[in-house]
Amino acid sequence: QVQLVESGGGLVQPGGSLRLSCAGSDVIFSSYQIYQVGWYRQTPGKQREFVALINEDGETAYSDFAKGRFTISRDNAKMTVSLQMNSLKPEDTATYYCNARNLQNSNYNYWGQGTQVTVSS
């Protein structure tokens, strides 16, 4: 069974930093499968929105609000994907979800349970 487990959320003051981690099952980081791993976020009453993603080859993409403040990284040996978030703003408050999508078969698309990030003074 494929699992994604997020950690690292919490309460931080505006301007502060947090590092989120997503620990995944070995199949996601296997050389035999091609999984794109990303972070999304959601606030109550709103649709889940894209934050950042990283491909197997290390290629990354960011939403406009994340560019210059957030950095996504991937460690296949440790089977984790991290999201370093700096210069946090109150509007970054949300539940952050890790996603793993198989680029060879769209039926394999997995989500973690989410981790809460609250930016407030």
XYZ file of C-alpha atoms in Angstrom, residues 7-87:
81
model
C 5.133 16.440 8.915
C 6.614 19.746 9.928
C 3.541 21.938 10.101
C 2.851 24.264 12.980
C 2.394 27.832 14.114
C 4.884 30.426 12.935
C 4.997 34.216 13.002
C 4.849 36.246 9.808
C 8.266 36.361 8.198
C 9.248 33.054 9.741
C 10.137 29.727 8.163
C 8.924 26.160 8.231
C 10.155 23.007 6.572
C 7.567 20.439 5.600
C 8.511 16.852 4.888
C 6.681 14.137 3.004
C 7.794 10.573 3.645
C 6.686 8.169 0.964
C 6.551 4.471 0.240
C 9.528 3.003 -1.559
C 7.584 2.509 -4.789
C 7.352 6.280 -5.213
C 11.106 6.635 -5.141
C 11.887 3.473 -7.040
C 13.911 3.702 -10.224
C 11.327 1.456 -11.867
C 8.523 3.955 -11.514
C 8.296 7.613 -12.463
C 6.504 9.617 -9.825
C 6.086 13.334 -9.768
C 5.767 14.569 -6.187
C 4.135 17.831 -5.316
C 2.739 19.992 -2.555
C -0.721 21.488 -2.576
C -2.605 23.519 -0.009
C -6.188 24.114 0.940
C -8.139 26.443 3.195
C -11.738 25.887 4.313
C -14.231 26.639 1.583
C -11.622 26.879 -1.139
C -10.289 24.496 -3.737
C -6.990 22.795 -3.221
C -4.273 24.752 -5.002
C -0.908 23.844 -6.400
C 2.211 24.969 -4.529
C 5.230 23.199 -6.018
C 6.324 19.951 -7.625
C 9.484 18.039 -8.354
C 10.091 15.391 -10.976
C 12.248 12.308 -10.880
C 15.058 14.174 -12.628
C 14.934 17.054 -10.175
C 13.042 19.439 -12.422
C 10.848 21.741 -10.341
C 7.859 23.997 -10.830
C 6.296 26.543 -8.509
C 3.129 28.532 -8.273
C 3.576 32.279 -8.549
C 3.040 32.825 -4.834
C 5.711 30.251 -3.971
C 8.438 31.471 -6.318
C 11.322 33.015 -4.459
C 10.037 31.978 -1.030
C 9.527 28.214 -1.175
C 11.969 25.532 -2.236
C 11.051 21.933 -2.973
C 13.645 19.189 -2.801
C 13.744 15.436 -3.120
C 15.927 12.807 -1.475
C 15.284 9.454 -3.101
C 17.619 7.642 -0.714
C 15.666 8.893 2.290
C 12.379 8.601 0.378
C 11.322 12.116 1.273
C 10.293 15.311 -0.440
C 10.668 18.532 1.511
C 9.224 21.995 1.146
C 11.256 24.784 2.686
C 9.021 27.798 3.225
C 10.569 31.169 4.040
C 9.155 34.655 4.503
